[in-house]
PDB file of C-alpha atoms in Angstrom:
ATOM      1  CA  MET H 119       0.000   0.000   0.000  1.00  0.00           C
ATOM      2  CA  LYS H 120       1.496   3.307  -1.059  1.00  0.00           C
ATOM      3  CA  LEU H 121       0.655   6.208   1.207  1.00  0.00           C
ATOM      4  CA  SER H 122       0.903   9.918   0.737  1.00  0.00           C
ATOM      5  CA  THR H 123       1.485  11.779   4.000  1.00  0.00           C
ATOM      6  CA  MET H 124       0.087  15.272   4.170  1.00  0.00           C
ATOM      7  CA  VAL H 125      -0.324  18.235   6.462  1.00  0.00           C
ATOM      8  CA  CYS H 126       0.817  17.491   9.999  1.00  0.00           C
ATOM      9  CA  ALA H 127      -1.977  19.188  11.888  1.00  0.00           C
ATOM     10  CA  LEU H 128      -1.428  17.306  15.121  1.00  0.00           C
ATOM     11  CA  CYS H 129       2.198  17.735  16.137  1.00  0.00           C
ATOM     12  CA  MET H 130       1.554  17.241  19.822  1.00  0.00           C
ATOM     13  CA  THR H 131       2.312  13.595  20.524  1.00  0.00           C
ATOM     14  CA  ALA H 132       4.845  12.702  23.198  1.00  0.00           C
ATOM     15  CA  THR H 133       5.302   8.984  23.661  1.00  0.00           C
ATOM     16  CA  LEU H 134       6.057   8.091  27.248  1.00  0.00           C
ATOM     17  CA  LEU H 135       6.189   5.358  29.833  1.00  0.00           C
ATOM     18  CA  GLY H 136       3.291   5.348  32.288  1.00  0.00           C
ATOM     19  CA  SER H 137       3.253   3.926  35.796  1.00  0.00           C
ATOM     20  CA  VAL H 138       0.480   3.637  38.372  1.00  0.00           C
ATOM     21  CA  SER H 139       2.226   5.339  41.261  1.00  0.00           C
ATOM     22  CA  ALA H 140       5.629   6.968  41.427  1.00  0.00           C
ATOM     23  CA  GLN H 141       5.642   6.730  45.228  1.00  0.00           C
ATOM     24  CA  ALA H 142       4.872   3.023  45.163  1.00  0.00           C
ATOM     25  CA  ALA H 143       7.624   2.475  42.599  1.00  0.00           C
ATOM     26  CA  GLU H 144      10.189   4.294  44.727  1.00  0.00           C
ATOM     27  CA  GLY H 145       9.387   2.151  47.769  1.00  0.00           C
ATOM     28  CA  LYS H 146       9.729  -1.205  45.998  1.00  0.00           C
ATOM     29  CA  LYS H 147      12.866  -3.123  45.175  1.00  0.00           C
ATOM     30  CA  TRP H 148      12.296  -4.109  41.568  1.00  0.00           C
ATOM     31  CA  THR H 149      13.648  -7.397  40.245  1.00  0.00           C
ATOM     32  CA  THR H 150      10.947  -8.066  37.643  1.00  0.00           C
ATOM     33  CA  VAL H 151       8.988  -5.464  35.672  1.00  0.00           C
ATOM     34  CA  ARG H 152       5.935  -6.347  33.584  1.00  0.00           C
ATOM     35  CA  ILE H 153       5.451  -3.996  30.638  1.00  0.00           C
ATOM     36  CA  GLY H 154       2.219  -3.593  28.706  1.00  0.00           C
ATOM     37  CA  THR H 155       2.327  -2.939  24.964  1.00  0.00           C
ATOM     38  CA  GLU H 156      -0.181  -3.121  22.142  1.00  0.00           C
ATOM     39  CA  GLY H 157       1.804  -5.017  19.535  1.00  0.00           C
ATOM     40  CA  ALA H 158      -0.071  -3.294  16.703  1.00  0.00           C
ATOM     41  CA  PHE H 159       1.254   0.256  16.483  1.00  0.00           C
ATOM     42  CA  ARG H 160       4.049   0.592  13.934  1.00  0.00           C
ATOM     43  CA  PRO H 161       6.805   1.669  14.177  1.00  0.00           C
ATOM     44  CA  PHE H 162       6.696   1.728  17.983  1.00  0.00           C
ATOM     45  CA  ASN H 163       5.485  -1.819  18.544  1.00  0.00           C
ATOM     46  CA  PHE H 164       4.090  -4.497  16.248  1.00  0.00           C
ATOM     47  CA  THR H 165       3.692  -8.253  15.938  1.00  0.00           C
ATOM     48  CA  LYS H 166       5.662 -10.073  13.269  1.00  0.00           C
ATOM     49  CA  PRO H 167       4.219 -12.992  11.268  1.00  0.00           C
ATOM     50  CA  ASP H 168       5.975 -15.466  13.583  1.00  0.00           C
ATOM     51  CA  GLY H 169       4.163 -13.965  16.595  1.00  0.00           C
ATOM     52  CA  THR H 170       7.162 -12.175  18.102  1.00  0.00           C
ATOM     53  CA  LEU H 171       7.139  -8.467  18.938  1.00  0.00           C
ATOM     54  CA  ASP H 172       9.299  -5.869  17.224  1.00  0.00           C
ATOM     55  CA  GLY H 173       9.604  -2.101  16.953  1.00  0.00           C
ATOM     56  CA  PHE H 174      11.272   0.888  18.576  1.00  0.00           C
ATOM     57  CA  GLU H 175       9.696   0.359  22.002  1.00  0.00           C
ATOM     58  CA  ILE H 176      10.530  -3.343  21.997  1.00  0.00           C
ATOM     59  CA  ASP H 177      14.195  -2.544  21.380  1.00  0.00           C
ATOM     60  CA  LEU H 178      14.078   0.259  23.941  1.00  0.00           C
ATOM     61  CA  TYR H 179      12.604  -1.780  26.789  1.00  0.00           C
ATOM     62  CA  LYS H 180      15.370  -4.370  26.383  1.00  0.00           C
ATOM     63  CA  VAL H 181      18.028  -1.669  26.686  1.00  0.00           C
ATOM     64  CA  LEU H 182      16.327  -0.065  29.687  1.00  0.00           C
ATOM     65  CA  CYS H 183      15.833  -3.355  31.512  1.00  0.00           C
ATOM     66  CA  LYS H 184      19.430  -4.359  30.935  1.00  0.00           C
ATOM     67  CA  SER H 185      20.592  -0.980  32.251  1.00  0.00           C
ATOM     68  CA  MET H 186      18.353  -1.323  35.347  1.00  0.00           C
ATOM     69  CA  GLN H 187      19.483  -4.926  35.828  1.00  0.00           C
ATOM     70  CA  VAL H 188      15.930  -6.223  36.088  1.00  0.00           C
ATOM     71  CA  THR H 189      14.039  -8.976  34.331  1.00  0.00           C
ATOM     72  CA  CYS H 190      11.280  -7.620  32.109  1.00  0.00           C
ATOM     73  CA  GLU H 191       8.180  -9.381  30.863  1.00  0.00           C
ATOM     74  CA  ILE H 192       6.053  -8.081  27.993  1.00  0.00           C
ATOM     75  CA  VAL H 193       2.269  -8.306  28.224  1.00  0.00           C
ATOM     76  CA  VAL H 194       0.254  -7.691  25.043  1.00  0.00           C
ATOM     77  CA  GLN H 195      -2.842  -5.608  25.744  1.00  0.00           C
ATOM     78  CA  PRO H 196      -5.340  -3.885  23.402  1.00  0.00           C
ATOM     79  CA  PHE H 197      -4.760  -0.138  23.546  1.00  0.00           C
ATOM     80  CA  THR H 198      -8.321   0.754  24.533  1.00  0.00           C
ATOM     81  CA  GLY H 199      -7.953  -1.193  27.772  1.00  0.00           C
ATOM     82  CA  MET H 200      -4.346  -0.269  28.484  1.00  0.00           C
ATOM     83  CA  ILE H 201      -4.884   2.081  31.437  1.00  0.00           C
ATOM     84  CA  PRO H 202      -7.567  -0.061  33.161  1.00  0.00           C
ATOM     85  CA  ALA H 203      -5.252  -3.083  32.839  1.00  0.00           C
ATOM     86  CA  LEU H 204      -2.406  -1.086  34.380  1.00  0.00           C
ATOM     87  CA  GLN H 205      -4.624   0.002  37.253  1.00  0.00           C
ATOM     88  CA  ALA H 206      -5.763  -3.574  37.782  1.00  0.00           C
ATOM     89  CA  GLY H 207      -2.151  -4.715  38.185  1.00  0.00           C
ATOM     90  CA  LYS H 208      -1.920  -6.730  34.988  1.00  0.00           C
ATOM     91  CA  PHE H 209       1.451  -5.058  34.400  1.00  0.00           C
ATOM     92  CA  ASP H 210       3.649  -2.422  36.032  1.00  0.00           C
ATOM     93  CA  ALA H 211       4.262   0.038  33.208  1.00  0.00           C
ATOM     94  CA  ILE H 212       3.102   0.976  29.719  1.00  0.00           C
ATOM     95  CA  MET H 213       5.269   1.306  26.623  1.00  0.00           C
ATOM     96  CA  SER H 214       2.751   1.640  23.832  1.00  0.00           C
ATOM     97  CA  GLY H 215       2.902   5.026  22.134  1.00  0.00           C
ATOM     98  CA  MET H 216       0.868   6.629  24.906  1.00  0.00           C
ATOM     99  CA  SER H 217       0.799  10.417  25.110  1.00  0.00           C
ATOM    100  CA  ALA H 218       1.012  12.366  28.358  1.00  0.00           C
ATOM    101  CA  THR H 219      -2.289  14.188  28.004  1.00  0.00           C
ATOM    102  CA  ASP H 220      -3.949  16.008  30.896  1.00  0.00           C
ATOM    103  CA  LYS H 221      -6.660  13.348  30.946  1.00  0.00           C
ATOM    104  CA  HIS H 222      -4.107  10.545  31.220  1.00  0.00           C
ATOM    105  CA  ARG H 223      -2.197  12.396  33.950  1.00  0.00           C
ATOM    106  CA  GLN H 224      -5.314  12.366  36.105  1.00  0.00           C
ATOM    107  CA  VAL H 225      -5.003   8.611  36.572  1.00  0.00           C
ATOM    108  CA  ILE H 226      -1.386   7.588  35.856  1.00  0.00           C
ATOM    109  CA  ASP H 227       2.134   9.006  36.182  1.00  0.00           C
ATOM    110  CA  PHE H 228       4.637   9.454  33.371  1.00  0.00           C
ATOM    111  CA  SER H 229       8.386   9.285  33.003  1.00  0.00           C
ATOM    112  CA  VAL H 230      10.400  11.699  30.885  1.00  0.00           C
ATOM    113  CA  PRO H 231       9.563  11.467  27.144  1.00  0.00           C
ATOM    114  CA  TYR H 232      11.455   8.928  25.063  1.00  0.00           C
ATOM    115  CA  SER H 233       9.922  10.105  21.792  1.00  0.00           C
ATOM    116  CA  ASN H 234       8.309  13.256  20.451  1.00  0.00           C
ATOM    117  CA  SER H 235       6.382  12.458  17.296  1.00  0.00           C
ATOM    118  CA  GLY H 236       3.728  14.210  15.320  1.00  0.00           C
ATOM    119  CA  GLN H 237       0.713  12.861  13.508  1.00  0.00           C
ATOM    120  CA  THR H 238      -0.337  13.351   9.916  1.00  0.00           C
ATOM    121  CA  PHE H 239      -3.179  12.637   7.544  1.00  0.00           C
ATOM    122  CA  ALA H 240      -2.304   9.877   5.099  1.00  0.00           C
ATOM    123  CA  THR H 241      -4.051   8.597   1.995  1.00  0.00           C
ATOM    124  CA  LEU H 242      -3.290   6.505  -1.066  1.00  0.00           C
ATOM    125  CA  LYS H 243      -0.992   8.102  -3.620  1.00  0.00           C
ATOM    126  CA  ASN H 244      -3.634   7.946  -6.341  1.00  0.00           C
ATOM    127  CA  SER H 245      -6.231   9.649  -4.135  1.00  0.00           C
ATOM    128  CA  PRO H 246      -7.446  13.146  -5.069  1.00  0.00           C
ATOM    129  CA  LEU H 247      -6.638  14.060  -1.449  1.00  0.00           C
ATOM    130  CA  ALA H 248      -2.934  13.360  -1.938  1.00  0.00           C
ATOM    131  CA  LYS H 249      -2.212  16.998  -2.803  1.00  0.00           C
ATOM    132  CA  LEU H 250      -3.898  18.897  -0.008  1.00  0.00           C
ATOM    133  CA  PRO H 251      -2.670  22.410   0.866  1.00  0.00           C
ATOM    134  CA  ASP H 252       0.311  22.478   3.253  1.00  0.00           C
ATOM    135  CA  THR H 253       1.393  18.958   2.322  1.00  0.00           C
ATOM    136  CA  GLY H 254       4.649  18.220   4.136  1.00  0.00           C
ATOM    137  CA  MET H 255       4.343  21.188   6.501  1.00  0.00           C
ATOM    138  CA  ARG H 256       4.334  20.872  10.304  1.00  0.00           C
ATOM    139  CA  PHE H 257       2.120  22.770  12.712  1.00  0.00           C
ATOM    140  CA  SER H 258       1.957  22.591  16.499  1.00  0.00           C
ATOM    141  CA  LEU H 259      -1.308  22.659  18.413  1.00  0.00           C
ATOM    142  CA  THR H 260       0.610  23.090  21.656  1.00  0.00           C
ATOM    143  CA  LYS H 261       2.942  25.920  20.660  1.00  0.00           C
ATOM    144  CA  ASP H 262       0.715  27.756  18.171  1.00  0.00           C
ATOM    145  CA  GLU H 263      -2.839  26.462  18.262  1.00  0.00           C
ATOM    146  CA  ALA H 264      -4.265  29.525  16.491  1.00  0.00           C
ATOM    147  CA  GLY H 265      -1.785  29.178  13.637  1.00  0.00           C
ATOM    148  CA  ALA H 266      -2.436  25.444  13.299  1.00  0.00           C
ATOM    149  CA  ILE H 267      -6.198  25.995  13.206  1.00  0.00           C
ATOM    150  CA  LYS H 268      -5.750  28.664  10.516  1.00  0.00           C
ATOM    151  CA  GLU H 269      -3.873  26.195   8.345  1.00  0.00           C
ATOM    152  CA  LEU H 270      -6.368  23.447   9.119  1.00  0.00           C
ATOM    153  CA  ASP H 271      -9.161  25.703   7.857  1.00  0.00           C
ATOM    154  CA  LYS H 272      -7.481  25.640   4.418  1.00  0.00           C
ATOM    155  CA  ILE H 273      -8.107  21.928   3.996  1.00  0.00           C
ATOM    156  CA  LYS H 274     -11.568  21.704   5.562  1.00  0.00           C
ATOM    157  CA  PRO H 275     -13.392  22.162   2.223  1.00  0.00           C
ATOM    158  CA  ALA H 276     -11.495  19.214   0.742  1.00  0.00           C
ATOM    159  CA  LEU H 277     -12.195  17.105   3.840  1.00  0.00           C
ATOM    160  CA  GLN H 278     -15.930  17.794   3.925  1.00  0.00           C
ATOM    161  CA  ASP H 279     -17.843  14.507   4.375  1.00  0.00           C
ATOM    162  CA  LYS H 280     -14.708  12.423   3.868  1.00  0.00           C
ATOM    163  CA  VAL H 281     -14.314   9.283   5.994  1.00  0.00           C
ATOM    164  CA  ILE H 282     -11.248   9.241   8.230  1.00  0.00           C
ATOM    165  CA  GLY H 283     -10.019   6.102   9.987  1.00  0.00           C
ATOM    166  CA  VAL H 284      -8.581   6.542  13.462  1.00  0.00           C
ATOM    167  CA  GLN H 285      -7.677   4.381  16.423  1.00  0.00           C
ATOM    168  CA  THR H 286     -10.151   4.378  19.302  1.00  0.00           C
ATOM    169  CA  ALA H 287      -9.054   6.179  22.483  1.00  0.00           C
ATOM    170  CA  SER H 288      -6.113   7.849  20.719  1.00  0.00           C
ATOM    171  CA  ILE H 289      -5.179  11.537  20.680  1.00  0.00           C
ATOM    172  CA  ALA H 290      -5.938  11.437  16.948  1.00  0.00           C
ATOM    173  CA  ALA H 291      -9.540  10.577  17.786  1.00  0.00           C
ATOM    174  CA  THR H 292      -9.610  13.442  20.293  1.00  0.00           C
ATOM    175  CA  PHE H 293      -8.204  15.780  17.639  1.00  0.00           C
ATOM    176  CA  LEU H 294     -10.902  14.891  15.113  1.00  0.00           C
ATOM    177  CA  ASN H 295     -13.646  15.345  17.681  1.00  0.00           C
ATOM    178  CA  LYS H 296     -12.315  18.761  18.713  1.00  0.00           C
ATOM    179  CA  TYR H 297     -11.234  20.304  15.433  1.00  0.00           C
ATOM    180  CA  LEU H 298     -13.090  18.517  12.634  1.00  0.00           C
ATOM    181  CA  GLN H 299     -16.438  17.615  14.147  1.00  0.00           C
ATOM    182  CA  GLY H 300     -19.179  18.135  11.584  1.00  0.00           C
ATOM    183  CA  VAL H 301     -16.618  18.270   8.769  1.00  0.00           C
ATOM    184  CA  VAL H 302     -15.478  14.646   8.453  1.00  0.00           C
ATOM    185  CA  LYS H 303     -17.025  11.271   9.166  1.00  0.00           C
ATOM    186  CA  VAL H 304     -14.959   9.367  11.710  1.00  0.00           C
ATOM    187  CA  ARG H 305     -14.604   5.598  11.679  1.00  0.00           C
ATOM    188  CA  GLU H 306     -12.830   4.184  14.747  1.00  0.00           C
ATOM    189  CA  TYR H 307     -10.717   1.024  14.864  1.00  0.00           C
ATOM    190  CA  LYS H 308      -9.167  -1.036  17.631  1.00  0.00           C
ATOM    191  CA  THR H 309      -5.730  -0.850  15.978  1.00  0.00           C
ATOM    192  CA  THR H 310      -4.001   1.305  13.394  1.00  0.00           C
ATOM    193  CA  GLU H 311      -3.321  -1.824  11.361  1.00  0.00           C
ATOM    194  CA  GLU H 312      -7.064  -2.267  10.899  1.00  0.00           C
ATOM    195  CA  HIS H 313      -7.618   1.243   9.554  1.00  0.00           C
ATOM    196  CA  ASP H 314      -4.647   0.817   7.207  1.00  0.00           C
ATOM    197  CA  LEU H 315      -6.321  -2.251   5.707  1.00  0.00           C
ATOM    198  CA  ASP H 316      -9.564  -0.355   5.216  1.00  0.00           C
ATOM    199  CA  LEU H 317      -7.680   2.517   3.583  1.00  0.00           C
ATOM    200  CA  ALA H 318      -6.115   0.095   1.105  1.00  0.00           C
ATOM    201  CA  ALA H 319      -9.553  -1.403   0.430  1.00  0.00           C
ATOM    202  CA  GLY H 320     -11.107   2.008  -0.180  1.00  0.00           C
ATOM    203  CA  ARG H 321     -13.456   1.901   2.812  1.00  0.00           C
ATOM    204  CA  VAL H 322     -11.982   5.111   4.255  1.00  0.00           C
ATOM    205  CA  ASP H 323     -10.565   8.152   2.478  1.00  0.00           C
ATOM    206  CA  LEU H 324      -7.785   8.966   4.924  1.00  0.00           C
ATOM    207  CA  VAL H 325      -6.216   7.789   8.165  1.00  0.00           C
ATOM    208  CA  ILE H 326      -4.143   9.555  10.802  1.00  0.00           C
ATOM    209  CA  VAL H 327      -0.690   8.067  11.377  1.00  0.00           C
ATOM    210  CA  VAL H 328       2.441   8.827  13.394  1.00  0.00           C
ATOM    211  CA  VAL H 329       5.206  10.713  11.615  1.00  0.00           C
ATOM    212  CA  ASN H 330       8.687  11.517  12.937  1.00  0.00           C
TER     213      ASN H 330
END
């Protein structure tokens, strides 16, 4: 599937490690750490055909665990239930492309960022949407929200009534609800891999994906 990445209207993602309680972590002598990950969010984490996990976060957790001299276990968990599973004690930390939003901070703690990625609209190269205004440009909703909204307004006519695939419970879904409600039709998916398949099949016009 050939994609065309376009205007980066959501450059606000910071991928971090979440933990239930910093105080509890400080008071415990850690020998084994269980880490929750989705296994379906390229390039951060994904499942290979042989069933093994790969990706940036998979490589990173191995380095971190070796440095901390602890044994780490990976637990695969659907993203929509990631925080409830953490709170229920299914694992001790999250490494799954999770952003440190204000809403997330109300229930979990975060480490320092280990990635700062943006998000972009993407479509097939032969799509009439492949040449939207501001293609390839980056705009920050955190540093200059007014400026980003101004640029977003340029592409709203082209996006009118288009179907956009997005992962459930993601900041991309929050973005669409806040800035493009009433403009686009949103179709939510459990994983980004699922909306990529629907994009290739022509069931959605665009998706929102991570871009570095």
